[in-house]
XYZ file of C-alpha atoms in Angstrom:
311
model
C 26.458 249.002 81.063
C 28.293 248.723 77.754
C 26.981 247.428 74.424
C 29.491 246.092 71.892
C 29.083 246.892 68.205
C 30.872 245.165 65.307
C 30.984 245.933 61.595
C 33.236 244.227 59.034
C 32.613 246.014 55.752
C 34.625 245.895 52.552
C 36.478 249.043 53.706
C 36.988 248.907 57.475
C 37.221 246.612 60.489
C 35.138 248.451 63.098
C 34.279 248.033 66.769
C 32.470 250.264 69.255
C 31.300 250.349 72.870
C 28.065 252.199 73.597
C 27.753 253.287 77.244
C 24.078 253.243 78.236
C 24.689 255.425 81.302
C 25.627 258.537 79.332
C 25.060 257.456 75.700
C 28.714 257.951 74.762
C 30.522 255.820 72.194
C 34.132 254.668 72.072
C 35.251 253.514 68.636
C 38.276 251.605 67.423
C 38.502 250.828 63.712
C 41.082 250.191 61.032
C 40.951 250.477 57.253
C 41.562 247.337 55.260
C 44.910 247.610 53.421
C 44.634 248.173 49.658
C 47.624 248.104 47.325
C 48.521 251.404 45.657
C 46.640 251.927 42.421
C 43.964 249.320 43.156
C 40.224 249.941 43.601
C 39.298 248.020 46.730
C 39.687 244.361 47.669
C 38.418 240.980 46.595
C 36.103 239.478 49.199
C 38.587 236.709 50.010
C 41.237 239.332 50.799
C 38.780 241.373 52.872
C 37.920 238.297 54.957
C 41.621 237.583 55.475
C 42.383 241.124 56.667
C 39.336 241.254 58.985
C 40.474 237.968 60.534
C 43.880 239.521 61.249
C 42.611 242.924 62.421
C 39.664 241.981 64.638
C 41.788 240.757 67.607
C 43.872 243.936 67.411
C 40.961 246.373 67.456
C 39.033 244.439 70.112
C 42.109 244.497 72.365
C 42.384 248.264 71.921
C 38.649 248.776 72.494
C 38.698 246.864 75.805
C 42.022 248.267 76.995
C 40.381 250.185 79.869
C 37.281 248.027 80.276
C 37.173 244.609 81.917
C 33.439 243.929 82.266
C 31.499 241.661 79.935
C 29.313 243.671 77.527
C 25.583 243.433 78.141
C 24.883 242.622 74.484
C 26.410 242.645 71.015
C 25.133 244.314 67.856
C 26.576 243.280 64.508
C 26.012 243.894 60.811
C 25.538 240.630 58.921
C 24.727 241.854 55.397
C 24.924 245.033 53.329
C 21.186 245.826 53.223
C 18.052 244.484 54.841
C 16.659 242.808 51.729
C 16.502 239.198 50.557
C 19.665 238.109 48.791
C 21.846 240.855 50.239
C 25.138 239.138 51.076
C 28.878 239.769 51.270
C 31.316 237.241 52.798
C 33.223 239.951 54.706
C 30.302 240.360 57.112
C 30.717 236.746 58.228
C 33.824 237.829 60.150
C 31.922 240.143 62.466
C 28.943 237.807 62.720
C 31.152 234.856 63.692
C 32.879 236.847 66.432
C 29.544 238.182 67.730
C 28.007 234.705 67.875
C 31.083 233.347 69.670
C 31.026 236.135 72.256
C 27.311 235.624 72.751
C 27.711 231.880 73.346
C 30.692 232.157 75.703
C 29.274 235.007 77.783
C 25.574 234.156 77.656
C 24.607 237.536 76.188
C 22.187 238.428 73.402
C 23.409 239.088 69.866
C 21.332 241.502 67.794
C 21.856 241.307 64.028
C 21.164 244.053 61.531
C 22.360 245.359 58.174
C 25.321 247.591 57.405
C 22.875 250.132 55.985
C 20.760 250.288 59.163
C 23.993 250.704 61.124
C 24.977 253.687 58.987
C 21.607 255.382 59.473
C 21.538 254.811 63.242
C 25.124 256.070 63.573
C 24.113 259.245 61.717
C 21.071 259.730 63.965
C 23.223 259.179 67.056
C 25.864 261.637 65.872
C 23.227 264.267 65.023
C 21.530 263.728 68.415
C 18.316 262.698 66.637
C 17.741 259.109 67.733
C 14.170 260.230 68.424
C 13.586 260.007 64.660
C 13.449 256.195 64.883
C 9.833 256.757 65.977
C 9.001 258.935 62.960
C 9.125 258.911 59.163
C 12.121 260.530 57.484
C 14.217 260.427 54.334
C 17.692 258.901 54.606
C 20.579 258.749 52.169
C 23.231 256.044 52.267
C 26.010 257.233 49.975
C 29.196 255.179 49.869
C 31.384 253.030 47.648
C 28.632 250.453 47.174
C 25.434 252.484 47.464
C 23.879 255.757 46.412
C 20.442 255.173 47.891
C 17.577 257.494 48.793
C 15.375 255.760 51.355
C 12.053 256.259 53.105
C 12.571 255.242 56.740
C 9.688 254.352 59.072
C 9.388 252.872 62.574
C 9.580 249.065 62.627
C 9.118 246.897 65.734
C 11.274 244.058 64.445
C 14.107 245.991 62.778
C 13.901 249.319 64.707
C 13.664 251.094 61.334
C 12.037 249.855 58.140
C 13.530 250.948 54.835
C 11.918 251.448 51.415
C 14.102 252.451 48.483
C 12.928 255.592 46.683
C 15.889 256.067 44.354
C 19.400 254.870 43.636
C 22.251 255.266 41.181
C 21.475 253.193 38.110
C 25.137 252.727 37.206
C 28.221 254.024 39.011
C 27.862 254.636 42.758
C 28.998 257.950 44.227
C 31.882 256.413 46.173
C 33.028 254.553 43.070
C 33.061 257.825 41.143
C 35.129 259.472 43.876
C 37.641 256.625 43.975
C 37.960 256.238 40.203
C 38.489 259.949 39.668
C 40.875 260.012 42.633
C 43.009 257.205 41.211
C 42.919 258.994 37.850
C 44.505 261.961 39.651
C 47.144 259.830 41.389
C 45.510 259.602 44.825
C 45.521 256.540 47.074
C 42.409 254.430 47.697
C 40.086 255.235 49.412
C 40.263 258.664 47.791
C 37.482 260.683 49.449
C 39.470 262.792 51.896
C 42.298 263.528 49.445
C 39.870 264.402 46.652
C 38.127 266.876 48.951
C 41.465 268.430 49.945
C 42.292 268.811 46.255
C 38.881 270.298 45.391
C 39.166 272.916 48.153
C 42.119 274.395 46.238
C 39.991 274.953 43.145
C 38.751 278.457 42.507
C 35.910 277.218 40.325
C 32.291 276.303 40.966
C 30.192 274.185 38.617
C 26.431 274.241 38.074
C 25.527 270.717 37.019
C 22.274 269.387 35.587
C 22.157 265.802 36.888
C 21.063 262.869 34.739
C 17.876 261.644 36.439
C 15.354 258.892 35.742
C 12.532 259.498 38.191
C 14.082 259.466 41.654
C 17.236 257.683 40.494
C 20.418 259.116 39.040
C 23.155 258.108 36.608
C 26.775 258.872 37.518
C 28.870 257.036 34.920
C 29.205 260.252 32.926
C 31.124 261.824 35.820
C 34.097 259.504 35.355
C 34.050 259.960 31.573
C 33.905 263.750 31.793
C 36.691 263.889 34.389
C 38.861 261.718 32.154
C 38.303 264.117 29.269
C 39.126 267.109 31.482
C 42.388 265.443 32.489
C 43.222 264.657 28.875
C 42.564 268.298 27.961
C 45.100 269.419 30.548
C 42.701 270.901 33.107
C 43.932 271.333 36.668
C 43.496 268.348 39.042
C 41.917 270.713 41.584
C 39.183 271.673 39.115
C 38.593 268.066 38.099
C 38.158 267.110 41.767
C 35.689 269.961 42.288
C 33.743 268.998 39.167
C 33.418 265.405 40.404
C 32.065 266.488 43.800
C 29.675 269.026 42.243
C 28.242 266.289 40.000
C 27.624 263.992 42.953
C 26.063 266.801 44.953
C 23.749 267.761 42.065
C 22.571 264.146 41.754
C 21.823 263.918 45.486
C 19.961 267.230 45.339
C 17.814 265.887 42.494
C 17.056 262.676 44.374
C 16.189 264.612 47.538
C 13.762 266.922 45.763
C 12.055 263.968 44.113
C 11.629 262.193 47.479
C 10.273 265.304 49.203
C 7.866 265.956 46.339
C 6.554 262.404 46.789
C 6.324 262.294 50.579
C 6.056 265.882 51.740
C 8.244 267.873 54.090
C 10.267 265.317 56.061
C 13.641 265.500 57.812
C 16.521 264.297 55.638
C 19.402 262.316 57.177
C 22.634 261.850 55.234
C 24.833 258.844 56.037
C 27.727 256.996 54.420
C 31.353 257.818 53.755
C 30.735 260.176 50.824
C 28.555 262.356 53.053
C 31.541 263.215 55.240
C 32.726 265.492 52.409
C 32.389 269.092 53.649
C 31.899 270.582 50.169
C 28.867 268.362 49.570
C 27.593 268.787 53.125
C 27.707 272.596 53.093
C 25.752 272.761 49.852
C 23.059 270.289 50.960
C 22.667 271.904 54.391
C 21.859 275.200 52.695
C 19.103 273.551 50.636
C 17.294 271.108 52.938
C 16.147 270.485 56.529
C 18.942 267.974 56.977
C 21.088 266.138 59.503
C 24.624 264.836 58.992
C 26.865 262.525 60.976
C 30.266 263.719 62.108
C 32.945 262.221 59.814
C 33.879 259.467 62.278
C 30.230 258.355 62.364
C 29.623 258.902 58.643
C 32.314 256.595 57.287
C 32.018 252.859 57.972
C 31.756 252.294 61.723
C 30.306 250.009 64.384
C 28.601 252.711 66.440
C 25.333 252.157 64.610
C 25.281 248.411 65.298
C 25.932 249.099 68.996
C 23.067 251.607 69.010
C 20.855 249.033 67.259
C 21.536 246.491 70.010
C 20.889 249.093 72.708
C 17.522 249.961 71.152
C 16.557 246.386 70.284
C 17.419 245.110 73.784
C 15.638 248.062 75.475
C 18.862 249.158 77.158
C 18.025 252.792 76.388
């Protein structure tokens, strides 16, 4: 049987079908359009574009599949904490509830963050970790969070924040520096391509407060480098090295607190190969493939499959 997953973040309209017979996932997703030179979308615009794009991606997802899904999983808020809310998630939730009512199937609701973590575990072939304790990172445009993850009967995984960015988030730093260098939003892939051309490597001492980091200095320093006439390739590399150093500091703090645990890296920023290669050499870690690291609905489909005991 197939489980439908939906995720309507502030970046991407995402859908996925999880096949319980062989645990494969088919994804169809589409970035929300952002005007050149702008940093993201207002929530009203994001809701508008999700409303337009959802029928298109659902049609493509079900192109070769005519059966009714056995269940639907959907993200309904950014994080699993009280007060966590973004209007864009209402688009996916409304569609999921409608499909559930019309077809008489269960709708399982979770957070965008849980979806990211489960997608990373699925991609790394480590869904068994939902029954253990581990450290997870969710690093994106809206979060730079280090999390203790534990089994939870109600939510599949329970999450406790161990550290975060106290100012600029890693994805914000990437996008702001990228726009500074003339790249289009979202800037992650292009910034990485630029950094690969740099012949330099930077050893950075991150600004830490306990298990949390501060990243606002990254943007300021990159702006100064640009003003001083330094190469865009080197500025891109410096930005990524700063983010990596901060994540390394947060990881060491978490492992010092909780002992030797697996570390799972999720979120769009963690699809960057420069950051991934450096972290893999330092820690017992697991990464999602890029298509499961950036915003996606695979994790919400996996959540529904686990919550409904389909797997």
